[in-house]
XYZ file of C-alpha atoms in Angstrom:
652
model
C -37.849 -63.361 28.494
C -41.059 -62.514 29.318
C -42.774 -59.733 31.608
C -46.537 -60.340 33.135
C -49.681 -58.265 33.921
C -52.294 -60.313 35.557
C -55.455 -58.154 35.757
C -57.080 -59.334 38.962
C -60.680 -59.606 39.292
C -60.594 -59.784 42.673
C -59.446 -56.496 44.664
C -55.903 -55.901 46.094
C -54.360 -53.243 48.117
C -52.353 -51.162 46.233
C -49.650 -51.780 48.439
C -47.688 -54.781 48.933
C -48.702 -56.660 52.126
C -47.316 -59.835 53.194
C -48.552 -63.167 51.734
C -50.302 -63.683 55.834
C -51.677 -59.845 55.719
C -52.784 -60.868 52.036
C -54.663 -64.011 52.927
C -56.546 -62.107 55.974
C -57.397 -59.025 54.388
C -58.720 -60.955 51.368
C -61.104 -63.682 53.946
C -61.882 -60.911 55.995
C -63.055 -58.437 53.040
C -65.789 -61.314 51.622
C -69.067 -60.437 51.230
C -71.648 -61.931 53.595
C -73.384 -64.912 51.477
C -77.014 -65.969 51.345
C -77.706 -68.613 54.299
C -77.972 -71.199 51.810
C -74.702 -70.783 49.893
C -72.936 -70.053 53.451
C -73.773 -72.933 54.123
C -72.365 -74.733 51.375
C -68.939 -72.190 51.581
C -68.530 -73.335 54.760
C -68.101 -77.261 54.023
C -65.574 -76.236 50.871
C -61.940 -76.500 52.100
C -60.807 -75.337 48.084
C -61.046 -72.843 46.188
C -60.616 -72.883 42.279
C -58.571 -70.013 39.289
C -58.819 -69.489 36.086
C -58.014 -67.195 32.983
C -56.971 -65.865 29.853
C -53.141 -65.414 28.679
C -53.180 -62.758 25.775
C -49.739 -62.007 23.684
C -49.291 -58.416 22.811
C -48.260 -58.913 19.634
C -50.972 -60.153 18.141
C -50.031 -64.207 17.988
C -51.382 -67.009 19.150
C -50.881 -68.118 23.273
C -51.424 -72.185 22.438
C -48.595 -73.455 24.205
C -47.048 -71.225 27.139
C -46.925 -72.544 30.300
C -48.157 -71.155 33.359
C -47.029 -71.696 36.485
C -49.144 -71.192 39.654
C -46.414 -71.142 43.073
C -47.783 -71.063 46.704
C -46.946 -68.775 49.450
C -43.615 -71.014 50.423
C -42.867 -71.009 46.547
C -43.588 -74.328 45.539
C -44.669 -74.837 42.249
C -48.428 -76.153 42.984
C -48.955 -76.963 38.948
C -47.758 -76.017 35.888
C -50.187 -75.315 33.360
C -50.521 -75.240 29.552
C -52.607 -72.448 28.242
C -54.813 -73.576 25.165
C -55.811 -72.473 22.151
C -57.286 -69.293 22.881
C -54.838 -68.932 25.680
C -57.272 -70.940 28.494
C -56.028 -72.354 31.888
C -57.799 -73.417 34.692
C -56.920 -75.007 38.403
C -60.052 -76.197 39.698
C -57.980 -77.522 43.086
C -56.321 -75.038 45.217
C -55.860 -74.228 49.017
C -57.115 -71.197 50.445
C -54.125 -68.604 49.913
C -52.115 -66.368 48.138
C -50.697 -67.950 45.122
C -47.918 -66.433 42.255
C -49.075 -66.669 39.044
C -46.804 -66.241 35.992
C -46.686 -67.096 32.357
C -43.731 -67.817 29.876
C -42.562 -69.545 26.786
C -41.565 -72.646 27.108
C -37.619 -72.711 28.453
C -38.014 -68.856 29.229
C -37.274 -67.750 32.222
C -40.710 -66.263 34.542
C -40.684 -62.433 35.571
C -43.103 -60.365 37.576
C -45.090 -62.828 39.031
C -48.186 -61.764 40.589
C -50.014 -62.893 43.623
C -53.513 -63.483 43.518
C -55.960 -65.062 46.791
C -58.233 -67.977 46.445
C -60.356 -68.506 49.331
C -62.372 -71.379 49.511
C -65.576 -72.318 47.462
C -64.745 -69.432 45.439
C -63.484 -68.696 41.612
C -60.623 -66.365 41.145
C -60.402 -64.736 37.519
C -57.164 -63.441 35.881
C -56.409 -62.201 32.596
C -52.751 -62.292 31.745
C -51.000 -60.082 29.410
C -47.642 -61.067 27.745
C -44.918 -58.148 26.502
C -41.506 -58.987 24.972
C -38.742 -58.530 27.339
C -36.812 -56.245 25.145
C -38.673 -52.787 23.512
C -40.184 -53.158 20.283
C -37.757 -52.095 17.514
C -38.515 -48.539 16.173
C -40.273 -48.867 12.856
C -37.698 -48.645 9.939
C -37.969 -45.412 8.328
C -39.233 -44.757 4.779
C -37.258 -45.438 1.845
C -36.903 -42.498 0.048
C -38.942 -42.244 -3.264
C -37.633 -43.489 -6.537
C -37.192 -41.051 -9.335
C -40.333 -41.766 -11.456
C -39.240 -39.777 -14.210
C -38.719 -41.251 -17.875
C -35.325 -41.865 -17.970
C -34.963 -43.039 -14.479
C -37.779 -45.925 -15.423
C -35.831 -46.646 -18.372
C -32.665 -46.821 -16.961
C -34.278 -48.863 -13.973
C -35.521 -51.317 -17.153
C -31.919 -51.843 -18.564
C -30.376 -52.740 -15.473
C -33.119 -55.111 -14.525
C -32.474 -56.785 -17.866
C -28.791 -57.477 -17.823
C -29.422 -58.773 -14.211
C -31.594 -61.012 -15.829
C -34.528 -59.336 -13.730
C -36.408 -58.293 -17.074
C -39.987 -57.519 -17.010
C -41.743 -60.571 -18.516
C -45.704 -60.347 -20.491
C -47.901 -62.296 -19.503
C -49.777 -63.828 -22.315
C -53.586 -65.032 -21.431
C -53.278 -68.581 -23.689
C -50.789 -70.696 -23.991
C -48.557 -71.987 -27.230
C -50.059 -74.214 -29.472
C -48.618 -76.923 -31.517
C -45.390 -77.998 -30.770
C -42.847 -76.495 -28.732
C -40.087 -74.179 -29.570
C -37.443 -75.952 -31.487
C -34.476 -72.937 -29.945
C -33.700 -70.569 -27.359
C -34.132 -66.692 -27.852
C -31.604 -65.226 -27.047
C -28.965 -65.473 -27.765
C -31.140 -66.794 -31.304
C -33.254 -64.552 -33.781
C -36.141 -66.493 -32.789
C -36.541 -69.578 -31.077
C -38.995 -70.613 -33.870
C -37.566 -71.183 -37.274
C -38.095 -68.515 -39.916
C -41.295 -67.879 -42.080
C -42.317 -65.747 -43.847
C -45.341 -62.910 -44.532
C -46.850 -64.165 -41.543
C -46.743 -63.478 -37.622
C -45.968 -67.541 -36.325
C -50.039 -69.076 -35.772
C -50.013 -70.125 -32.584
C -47.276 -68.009 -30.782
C -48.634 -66.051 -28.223
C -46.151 -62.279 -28.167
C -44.701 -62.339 -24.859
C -41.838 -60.170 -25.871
C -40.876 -57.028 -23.601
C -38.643 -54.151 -24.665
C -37.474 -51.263 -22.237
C -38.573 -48.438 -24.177
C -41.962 -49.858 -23.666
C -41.629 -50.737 -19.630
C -40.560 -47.038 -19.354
C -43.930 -45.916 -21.127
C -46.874 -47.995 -19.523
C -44.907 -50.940 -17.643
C -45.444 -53.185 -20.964
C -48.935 -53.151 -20.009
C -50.292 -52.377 -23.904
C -50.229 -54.716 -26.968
C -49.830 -51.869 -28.917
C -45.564 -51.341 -28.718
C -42.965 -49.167 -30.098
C -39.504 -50.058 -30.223
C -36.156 -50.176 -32.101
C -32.697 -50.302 -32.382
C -29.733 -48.644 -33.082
C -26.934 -50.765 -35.087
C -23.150 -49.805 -35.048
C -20.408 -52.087 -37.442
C -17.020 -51.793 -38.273
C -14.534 -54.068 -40.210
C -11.261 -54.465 -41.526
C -10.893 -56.243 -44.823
C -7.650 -56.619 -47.024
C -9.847 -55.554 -49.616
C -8.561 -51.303 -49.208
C -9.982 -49.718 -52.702
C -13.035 -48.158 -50.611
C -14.519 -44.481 -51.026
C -18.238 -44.937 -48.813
C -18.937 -40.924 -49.720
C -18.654 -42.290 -53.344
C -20.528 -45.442 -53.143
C -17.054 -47.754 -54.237
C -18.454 -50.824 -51.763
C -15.270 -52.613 -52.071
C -15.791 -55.799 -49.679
C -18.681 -56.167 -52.329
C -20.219 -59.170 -53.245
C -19.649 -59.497 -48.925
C -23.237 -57.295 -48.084
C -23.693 -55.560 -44.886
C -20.154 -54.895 -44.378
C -19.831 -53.950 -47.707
C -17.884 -50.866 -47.262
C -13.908 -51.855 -46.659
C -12.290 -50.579 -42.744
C -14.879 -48.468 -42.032
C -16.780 -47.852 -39.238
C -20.631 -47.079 -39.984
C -24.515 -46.524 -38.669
C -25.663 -49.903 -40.002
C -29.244 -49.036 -39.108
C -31.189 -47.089 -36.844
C -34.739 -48.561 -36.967
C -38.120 -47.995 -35.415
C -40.968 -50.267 -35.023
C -44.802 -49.441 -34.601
C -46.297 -52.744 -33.923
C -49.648 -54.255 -32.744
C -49.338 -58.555 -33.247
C -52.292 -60.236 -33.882
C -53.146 -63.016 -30.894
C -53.003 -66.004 -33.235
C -53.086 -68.532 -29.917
C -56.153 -67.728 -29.361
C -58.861 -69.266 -31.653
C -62.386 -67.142 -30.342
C -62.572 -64.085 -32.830
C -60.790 -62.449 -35.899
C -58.059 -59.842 -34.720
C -56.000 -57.390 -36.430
C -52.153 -56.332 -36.258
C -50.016 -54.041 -37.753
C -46.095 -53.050 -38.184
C -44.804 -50.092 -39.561
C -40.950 -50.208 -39.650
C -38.815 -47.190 -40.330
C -35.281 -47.363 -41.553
C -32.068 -45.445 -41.393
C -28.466 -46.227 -41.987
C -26.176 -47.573 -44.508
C -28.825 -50.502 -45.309
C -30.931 -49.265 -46.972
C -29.616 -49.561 -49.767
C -30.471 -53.473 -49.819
C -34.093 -52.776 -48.260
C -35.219 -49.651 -50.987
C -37.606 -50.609 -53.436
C -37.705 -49.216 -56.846
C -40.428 -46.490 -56.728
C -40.703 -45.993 -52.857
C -37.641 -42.991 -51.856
C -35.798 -45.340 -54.133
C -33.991 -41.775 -55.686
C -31.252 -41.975 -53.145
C -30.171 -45.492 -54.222
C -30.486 -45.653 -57.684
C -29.964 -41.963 -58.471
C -27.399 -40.299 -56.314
C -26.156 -43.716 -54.610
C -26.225 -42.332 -51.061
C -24.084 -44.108 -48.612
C -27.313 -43.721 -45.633
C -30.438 -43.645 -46.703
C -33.817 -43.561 -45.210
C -36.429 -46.522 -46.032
C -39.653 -47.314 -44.944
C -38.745 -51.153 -44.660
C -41.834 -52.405 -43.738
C -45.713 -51.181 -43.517
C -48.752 -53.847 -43.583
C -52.041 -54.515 -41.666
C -52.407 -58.690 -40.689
C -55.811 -59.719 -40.198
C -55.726 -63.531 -38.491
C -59.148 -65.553 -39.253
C -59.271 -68.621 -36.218
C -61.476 -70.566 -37.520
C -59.695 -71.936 -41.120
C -57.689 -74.650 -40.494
C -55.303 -74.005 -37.417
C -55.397 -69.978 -38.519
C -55.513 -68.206 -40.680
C -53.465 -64.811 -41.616
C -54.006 -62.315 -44.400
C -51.212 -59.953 -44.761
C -51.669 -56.388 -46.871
C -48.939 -53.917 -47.490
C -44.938 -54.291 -47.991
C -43.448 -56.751 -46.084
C -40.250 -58.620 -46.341
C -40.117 -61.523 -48.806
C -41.161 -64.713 -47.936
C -38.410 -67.641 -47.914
C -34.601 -67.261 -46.433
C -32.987 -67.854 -43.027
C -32.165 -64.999 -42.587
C -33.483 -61.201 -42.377
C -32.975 -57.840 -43.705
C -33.606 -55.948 -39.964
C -30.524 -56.787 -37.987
C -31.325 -58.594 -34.995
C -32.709 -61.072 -37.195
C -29.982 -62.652 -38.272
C -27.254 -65.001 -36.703
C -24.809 -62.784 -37.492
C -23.375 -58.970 -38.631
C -22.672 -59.738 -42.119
C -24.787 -61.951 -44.860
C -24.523 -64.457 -47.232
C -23.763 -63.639 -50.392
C -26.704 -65.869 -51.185
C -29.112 -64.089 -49.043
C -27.666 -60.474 -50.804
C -28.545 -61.306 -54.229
C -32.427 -62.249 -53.815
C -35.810 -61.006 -53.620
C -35.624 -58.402 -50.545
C -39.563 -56.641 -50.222
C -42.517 -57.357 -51.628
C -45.576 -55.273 -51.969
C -49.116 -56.747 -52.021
C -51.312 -59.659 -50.327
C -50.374 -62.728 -48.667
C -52.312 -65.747 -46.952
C -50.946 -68.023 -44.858
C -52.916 -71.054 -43.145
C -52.007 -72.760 -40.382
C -53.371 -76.176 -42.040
C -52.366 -78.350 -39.018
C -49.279 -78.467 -37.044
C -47.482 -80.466 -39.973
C -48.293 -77.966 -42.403
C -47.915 -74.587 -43.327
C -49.076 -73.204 -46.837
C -48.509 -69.405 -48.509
C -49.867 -68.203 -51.284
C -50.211 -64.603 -52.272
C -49.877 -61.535 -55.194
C -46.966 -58.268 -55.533
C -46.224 -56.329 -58.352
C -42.681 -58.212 -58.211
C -39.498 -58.144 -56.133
C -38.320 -54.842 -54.472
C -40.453 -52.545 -56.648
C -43.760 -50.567 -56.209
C -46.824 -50.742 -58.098
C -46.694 -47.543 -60.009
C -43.150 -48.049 -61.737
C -43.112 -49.140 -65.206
C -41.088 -52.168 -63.940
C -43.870 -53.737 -61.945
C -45.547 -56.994 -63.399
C -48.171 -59.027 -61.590
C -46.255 -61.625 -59.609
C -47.680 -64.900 -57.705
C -45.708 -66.464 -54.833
C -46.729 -70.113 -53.434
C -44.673 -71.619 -50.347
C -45.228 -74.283 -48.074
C -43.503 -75.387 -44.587
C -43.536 -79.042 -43.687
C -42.689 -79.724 -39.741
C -41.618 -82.878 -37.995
C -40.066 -84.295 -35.325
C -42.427 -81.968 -32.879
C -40.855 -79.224 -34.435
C -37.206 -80.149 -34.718
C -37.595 -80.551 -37.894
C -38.538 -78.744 -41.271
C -38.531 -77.921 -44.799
C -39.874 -74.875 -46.776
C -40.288 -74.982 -50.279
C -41.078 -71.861 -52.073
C -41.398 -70.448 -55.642
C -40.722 -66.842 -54.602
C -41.892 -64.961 -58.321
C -43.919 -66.172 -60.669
C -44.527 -64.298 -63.730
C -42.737 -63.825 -67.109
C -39.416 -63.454 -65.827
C -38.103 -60.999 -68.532
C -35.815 -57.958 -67.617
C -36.866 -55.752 -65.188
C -35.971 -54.489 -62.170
C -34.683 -57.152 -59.524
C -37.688 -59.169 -61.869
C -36.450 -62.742 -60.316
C -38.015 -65.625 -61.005
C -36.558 -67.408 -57.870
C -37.237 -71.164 -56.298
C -36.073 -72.336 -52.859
C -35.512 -75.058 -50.770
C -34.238 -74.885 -46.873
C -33.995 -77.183 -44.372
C -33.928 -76.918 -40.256
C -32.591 -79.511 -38.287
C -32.297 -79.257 -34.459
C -29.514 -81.946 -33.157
C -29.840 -80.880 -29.691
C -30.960 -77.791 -27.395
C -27.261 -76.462 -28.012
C -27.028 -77.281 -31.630
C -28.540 -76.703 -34.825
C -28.147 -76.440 -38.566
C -30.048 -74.579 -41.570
C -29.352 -74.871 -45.279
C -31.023 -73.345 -48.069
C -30.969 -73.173 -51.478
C -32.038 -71.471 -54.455
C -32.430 -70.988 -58.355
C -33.470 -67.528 -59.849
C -33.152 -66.241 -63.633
C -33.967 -63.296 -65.665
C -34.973 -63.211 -69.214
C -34.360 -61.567 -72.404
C -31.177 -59.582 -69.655
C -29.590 -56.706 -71.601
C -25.728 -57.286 -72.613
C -23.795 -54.646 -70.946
C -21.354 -55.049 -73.891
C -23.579 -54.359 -76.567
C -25.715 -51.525 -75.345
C -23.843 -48.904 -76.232
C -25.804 -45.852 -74.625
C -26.886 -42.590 -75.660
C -26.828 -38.910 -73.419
C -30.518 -37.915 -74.540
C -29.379 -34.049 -73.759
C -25.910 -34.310 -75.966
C -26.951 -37.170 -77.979
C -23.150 -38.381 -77.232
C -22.909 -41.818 -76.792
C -21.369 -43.068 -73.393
C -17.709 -43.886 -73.863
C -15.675 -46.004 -71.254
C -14.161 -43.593 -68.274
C -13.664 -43.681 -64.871
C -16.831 -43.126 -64.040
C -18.609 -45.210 -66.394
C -15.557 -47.800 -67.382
C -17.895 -50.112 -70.052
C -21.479 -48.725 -71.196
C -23.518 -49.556 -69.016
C -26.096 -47.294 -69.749
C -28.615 -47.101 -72.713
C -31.582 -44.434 -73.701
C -34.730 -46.390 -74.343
C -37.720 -44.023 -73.206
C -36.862 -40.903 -74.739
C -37.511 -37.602 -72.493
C -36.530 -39.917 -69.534
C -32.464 -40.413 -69.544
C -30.909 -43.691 -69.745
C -31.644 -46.831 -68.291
C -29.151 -48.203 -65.730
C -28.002 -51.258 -67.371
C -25.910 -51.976 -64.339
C -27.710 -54.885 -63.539
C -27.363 -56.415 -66.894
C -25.415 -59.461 -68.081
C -21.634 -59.988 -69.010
C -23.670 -62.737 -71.633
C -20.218 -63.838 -73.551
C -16.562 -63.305 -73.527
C -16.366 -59.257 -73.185
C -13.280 -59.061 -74.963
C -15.157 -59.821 -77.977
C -16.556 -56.752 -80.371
C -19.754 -55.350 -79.807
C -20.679 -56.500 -83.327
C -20.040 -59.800 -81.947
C -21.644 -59.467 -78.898
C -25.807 -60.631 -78.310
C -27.881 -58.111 -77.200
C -29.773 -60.109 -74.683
C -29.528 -63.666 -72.861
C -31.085 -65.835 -70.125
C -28.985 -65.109 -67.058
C -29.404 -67.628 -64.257
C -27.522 -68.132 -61.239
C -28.009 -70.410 -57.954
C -26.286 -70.519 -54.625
C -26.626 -72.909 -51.146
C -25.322 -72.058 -47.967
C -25.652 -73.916 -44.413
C -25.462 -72.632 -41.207
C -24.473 -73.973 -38.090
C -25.363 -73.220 -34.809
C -24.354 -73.617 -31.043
C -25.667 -71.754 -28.342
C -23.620 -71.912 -24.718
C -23.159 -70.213 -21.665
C -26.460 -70.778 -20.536
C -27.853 -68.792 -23.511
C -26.151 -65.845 -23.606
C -23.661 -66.676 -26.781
C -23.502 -68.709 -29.784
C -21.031 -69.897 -32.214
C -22.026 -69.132 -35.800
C -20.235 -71.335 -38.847
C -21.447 -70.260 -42.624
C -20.295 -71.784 -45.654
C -21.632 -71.107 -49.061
C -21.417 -70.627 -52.572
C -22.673 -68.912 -55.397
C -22.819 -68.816 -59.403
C -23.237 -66.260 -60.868
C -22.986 -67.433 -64.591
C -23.690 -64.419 -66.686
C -22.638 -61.395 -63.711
C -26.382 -60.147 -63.301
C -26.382 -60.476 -59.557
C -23.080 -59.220 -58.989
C -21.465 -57.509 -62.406
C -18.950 -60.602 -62.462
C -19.325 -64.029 -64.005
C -17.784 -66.030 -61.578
C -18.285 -68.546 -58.751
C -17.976 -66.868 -55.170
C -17.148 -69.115 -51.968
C -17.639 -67.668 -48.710
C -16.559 -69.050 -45.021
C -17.594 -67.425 -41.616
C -16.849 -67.967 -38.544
C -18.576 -65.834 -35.795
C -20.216 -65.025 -32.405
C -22.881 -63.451 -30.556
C -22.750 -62.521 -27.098
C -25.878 -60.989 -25.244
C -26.314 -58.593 -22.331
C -29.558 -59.780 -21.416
C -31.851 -59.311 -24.205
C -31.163 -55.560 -24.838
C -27.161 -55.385 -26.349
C -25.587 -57.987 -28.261
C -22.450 -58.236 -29.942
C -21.116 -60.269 -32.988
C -17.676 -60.747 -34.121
C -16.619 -62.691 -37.249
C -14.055 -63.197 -39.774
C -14.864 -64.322 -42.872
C -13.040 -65.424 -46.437
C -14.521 -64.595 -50.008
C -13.118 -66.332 -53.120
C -14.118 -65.541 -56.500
C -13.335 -68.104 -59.125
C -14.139 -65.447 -62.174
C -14.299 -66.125 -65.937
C -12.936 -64.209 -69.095
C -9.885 -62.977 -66.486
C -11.917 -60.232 -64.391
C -11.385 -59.700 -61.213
C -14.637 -59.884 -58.401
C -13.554 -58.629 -55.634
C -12.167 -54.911 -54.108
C -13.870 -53.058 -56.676
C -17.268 -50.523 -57.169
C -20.844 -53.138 -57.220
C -22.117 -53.042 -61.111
C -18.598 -52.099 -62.486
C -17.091 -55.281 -61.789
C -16.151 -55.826 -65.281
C -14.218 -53.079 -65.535
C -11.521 -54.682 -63.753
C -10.332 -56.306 -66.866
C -6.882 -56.778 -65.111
C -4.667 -57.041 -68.165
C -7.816 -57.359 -70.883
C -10.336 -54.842 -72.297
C -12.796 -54.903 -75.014
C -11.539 -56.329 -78.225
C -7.968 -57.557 -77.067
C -9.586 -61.029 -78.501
C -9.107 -59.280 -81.785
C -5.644 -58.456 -81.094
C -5.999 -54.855 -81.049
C -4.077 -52.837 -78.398
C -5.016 -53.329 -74.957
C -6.919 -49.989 -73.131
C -5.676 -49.478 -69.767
C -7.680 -50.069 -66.813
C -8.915 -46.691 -65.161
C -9.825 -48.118 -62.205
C -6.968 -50.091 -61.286
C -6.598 -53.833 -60.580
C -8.902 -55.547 -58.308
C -8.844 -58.911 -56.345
C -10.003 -62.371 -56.040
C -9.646 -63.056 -52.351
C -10.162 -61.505 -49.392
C -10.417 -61.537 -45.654
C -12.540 -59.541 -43.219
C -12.839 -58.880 -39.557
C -16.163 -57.290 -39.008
C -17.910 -56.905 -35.810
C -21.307 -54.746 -35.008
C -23.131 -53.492 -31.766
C -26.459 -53.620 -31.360
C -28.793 -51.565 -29.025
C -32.161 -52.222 -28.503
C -34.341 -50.177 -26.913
């Protein structure tokens, strides 16, 4: 409904008079005319109205009707008022006329009477109100709580809504597309790498950073904090004294236990390798804690907790390098400097980089950090070659272990990315004994069957030279000058004193490089110890993203023990899962089976990493002479074994 005001330009009474008092009033109150125009105003018999109809709220009066009624109440005409709210009646009879205007369909209040008197133009202006009061104006939401916390809390719950802050990235992808979908994936590019991915613009958010600056820097800080537990039927475990007894099984090493896997945090600036105008630089610096360190700690770098007092948690400064990405060779160009994490592999020492909690035996027993240069170039979006220099694998440049290494790699794509292989000779140098001195080739392949499922497989050959027999050494105290005897502690020597003033050399990574039962006088003192390994992966991804199903299979050899302590040939199967919360908590059950096949009647499994050999079962050293057997100190161990293992990550 609709309530009018018609502003008359022609003057009324303030009271009400009848339409006749009206009409005589108004003829009798004209002014006198000129002689001329009285003349002319005296032949008219009409007289004519127009006006304005105005809406108080602002919108447009195109459309409403007005209706004009004469003194009997007969509608003379019904008008439409235009654009700017126009009418006009250029044809009306001397007298009082009501004149109202409404919606179309609405009904017509407060009409108001206005006189035309012949020859003459009568002017309104017509104002239109709702029919009901204007609603009062809401009141003001109260404030949020702008505090730190409350912005950070207000980021989580935002991203499990799946209302997450997105970055906006100024250029767009180039070369192909994304081959997977990230979550509930690592990465939804497959792996490389001492490189940031050429071409990949960083849109990644992270709630610590919307609480900070609204993810408005390139600059970020972030992290995680990684809970697993397991139960294995492997139960000779002691975590405060280092006996990993799910071992060769890495990341869930220690048996029914529930642990800080890591705690990490990231200081990161990516270099914007999508854009191809200028040379830009980027940096990471990644700090460690928690129980895995101890397969991240290089030799030389905090490395005393490790190899010295074999800490269960640890502290390691994982990763810390500068990139500097040149546009302008080939597709791009990046030049990594510092430690970073070794090159090939599908999978990841930092958690959330992996498919799931616990690793591949393969993946345990490789090249973990390296130290030094690498270049990568972008070469087109087929190709991808690596080439760079480290004093070796997992050791810093000052130890006396650290030779001049090369490492050459290259990633061929197809399929618009569906598709590729990586080839990569990891360490290149002399290959004799040192520490974690591998000289390691690769192979993996990526193959994307759909956008649910996928499948990796890689594989690898590594050797040491000239490897120290753990069962000929037979090491010397340099403070007693005692030679190590088999105990409890130290069941087989595995230590020997080579630089004097300087202890004994660990000779726990050594070989088993014959039959151990054999005497020592029988035994070589080195040997080539090579092993390889191939596992595949395979992947599904459902529930719109937010899980995956992960299936590992793999093997191992291990001919001579040096990876492990046993000679033997490990199988592993996994089955597991990853569900996501958004892109902030995920969670990844599994069970998994380890058989070792083991040689010379050890046993590989349930036992301390680097004694392995002491588990001589029913044997010891020299029983292949017939002499009388020594007992085992540290009990039997296994061959088989099944874990459930699950971890929690929280990422912040």
């Amino acid at each position: 409904m609709n309530r009018c005001f018609i502003a008359l330009a022609l003057a009324m009474s303030a009271a009400q008079p009848t339409l006749a008092q009206t009409l005589t009033s108004s003829v009798n109150a004209m002014p006198k005319l000129p002689s001329g125009h009285a003349k002319i105003a005296a032949h008219a018999t009409t007289g004519s109205l127009h006006g304005t109809v105005r809406r108080e709220d602002g919108f447009s009066a195109l459309g409403m009707q007005v209706s004009i009624r004469n003194a009997d109440g007969v509608v003379h005409e019904v008008l439409t008022a235009g654009k700017d709210g126009e009418f006009s009646d250029s044809s009306l009879k001397p007298g009082v006329y009501e004149v109202a205007a409404s919606s179309s369909g609405a009904p017509q209040l407060n009409a108001v009477q206005v006189a035309v008197v012949a020859g003459h133009d009568a002017v309104a202006s017509v104002l239109v109100q709702s029919s009901t009061p204007a609603a009062p104006e809401p009141a003001a939401a109260p404030k949020l709580d702008n505090g730190f916390m409350h912005r950070l809390g207000r980021a989580y719950v935002a991203d499990w809504a799946g209302n997450g802050p997105g970055t906006e990235t100024k250029e767009a992808r180039r070369g192909y597309p994304a081959p997977l979908a990230s979550p509930p994936y690592p990465a939804s590019d497959w792996p490389i790498g001492g490189t940031p991915t050429i071409g990949v613009p960083d849109g990644q958010t992270y709630p610590l950073m919307e609480a900070l600056n609204k993810n408005k820097s390139r600059s970020k800080i972030y992290g995680w904090l990684e809970v697993g537990a397991n139960g294995s039927s492997n139960n000779k475990t002691n975590a405060g004294k280092g006996i990993a007894s799910n071992f060769p099984s890495a990341y869930d090493e220690y048996a029914n236990t529930v642990q800080l896997d890591q705690a990490a945090l990231y200081f990161e600036k990516l270099p914007n390798t999508a854009q191809t105008d200028h040379v830009e630089i980027g940096y990471r610096l990644t700090l460690l804690y928690g129980v895995d360190y101890r397969f991240t700690t290089a030799k030389g770098m905090l490395s005393q907790q490790l190899l010295l007092k074999n800490n269960q948690y640890g502290f390691d400064p994982v990763m810390d390098y500068v990139d500097i990405y040149v546009p302008h060779v080939g597709k791009g160009m990046d030049i990594r400097i510092g430690r970073y994490i070794s090159l090939p592999d599908i999978e990841a020492q930092l958690a959330p980089n992996n498919y799931t909690y616990s690793h591949s035996i393969l993946y345990t027993f490789d090249c973990y950090t390296q130290t030094g240069m690498n270049v990568t170039v972008k070469a087109s979006d087929h190709w991808t070659v690596q080439a760079g220099i480290s004093p070796g694998c997992d050791v810093m440049p000052w130890t006396t272990d650290a030779k001049l290494t090369g490492n050459f790699c290259a990633t061929y794509t197809w399929s618009h990315g569906g598709d590729a292989v990586n080839t990569c000779a990891n360490s290149i140098n002399d290959g004799k004994y040192a520490y974690n001195n591998l000289s390691a080739f690769y192979e993996t392949y990526y193959h994307r069957f759909s956008a649910t499922w996928h499948t990796d497989t890689e594989f690898w050959y590594q050797y040491m030279r000239e490897v120290p027999n753990m069962y000929w050494f037979n090491g010397t105290d340099p403070n007693t000058g005692i030679q190590y005897a088999p105990t409890a502690a130290h069941p087989w020597p595995e230590a020997t004193f080579q630089r004097p003033g300087q202890g004994a050399v660990n000779l726990n990574f050594g070989a088993v490089c014959t039959d151990p039962r054999k005497p020592a006088n029988l035994q070589p003192s080195r040997c080539l110890a090579p092993e390889y390994a191939l596992v595949n992966y395979v992947e599904h991804n459902f529930w719109h993203n937010t899980a995956s199903l992960n299936i590992r299979n793999e093997f191992m050899n291990d001919m001579k023990g040096q990876r492990t302590g046993t000679p033997a040939v490990f199988e592993e199967h996994m089955v597991g899962f990853d569900f996501w919360a958004g892109s902030t908590i995920t969670f990844r059950p599994e069970v998994s089976y380890t058989h070792a096949f083991t040689r010379y009647g050890v046993s590989g499994l349930n036992i301390a990493p680097g004694a392995s050999i002491s588990n001589l079962e029913t044997l010891a050293q020299e029983a292949a002479t017939g002499q009388a057997l020594t007992p085992n100190p540290l009990g039997l161990g296994k061959n088989q074994a099944i874990t459930l293992s699950a971890d929690l990550i929280w990422h912040f």
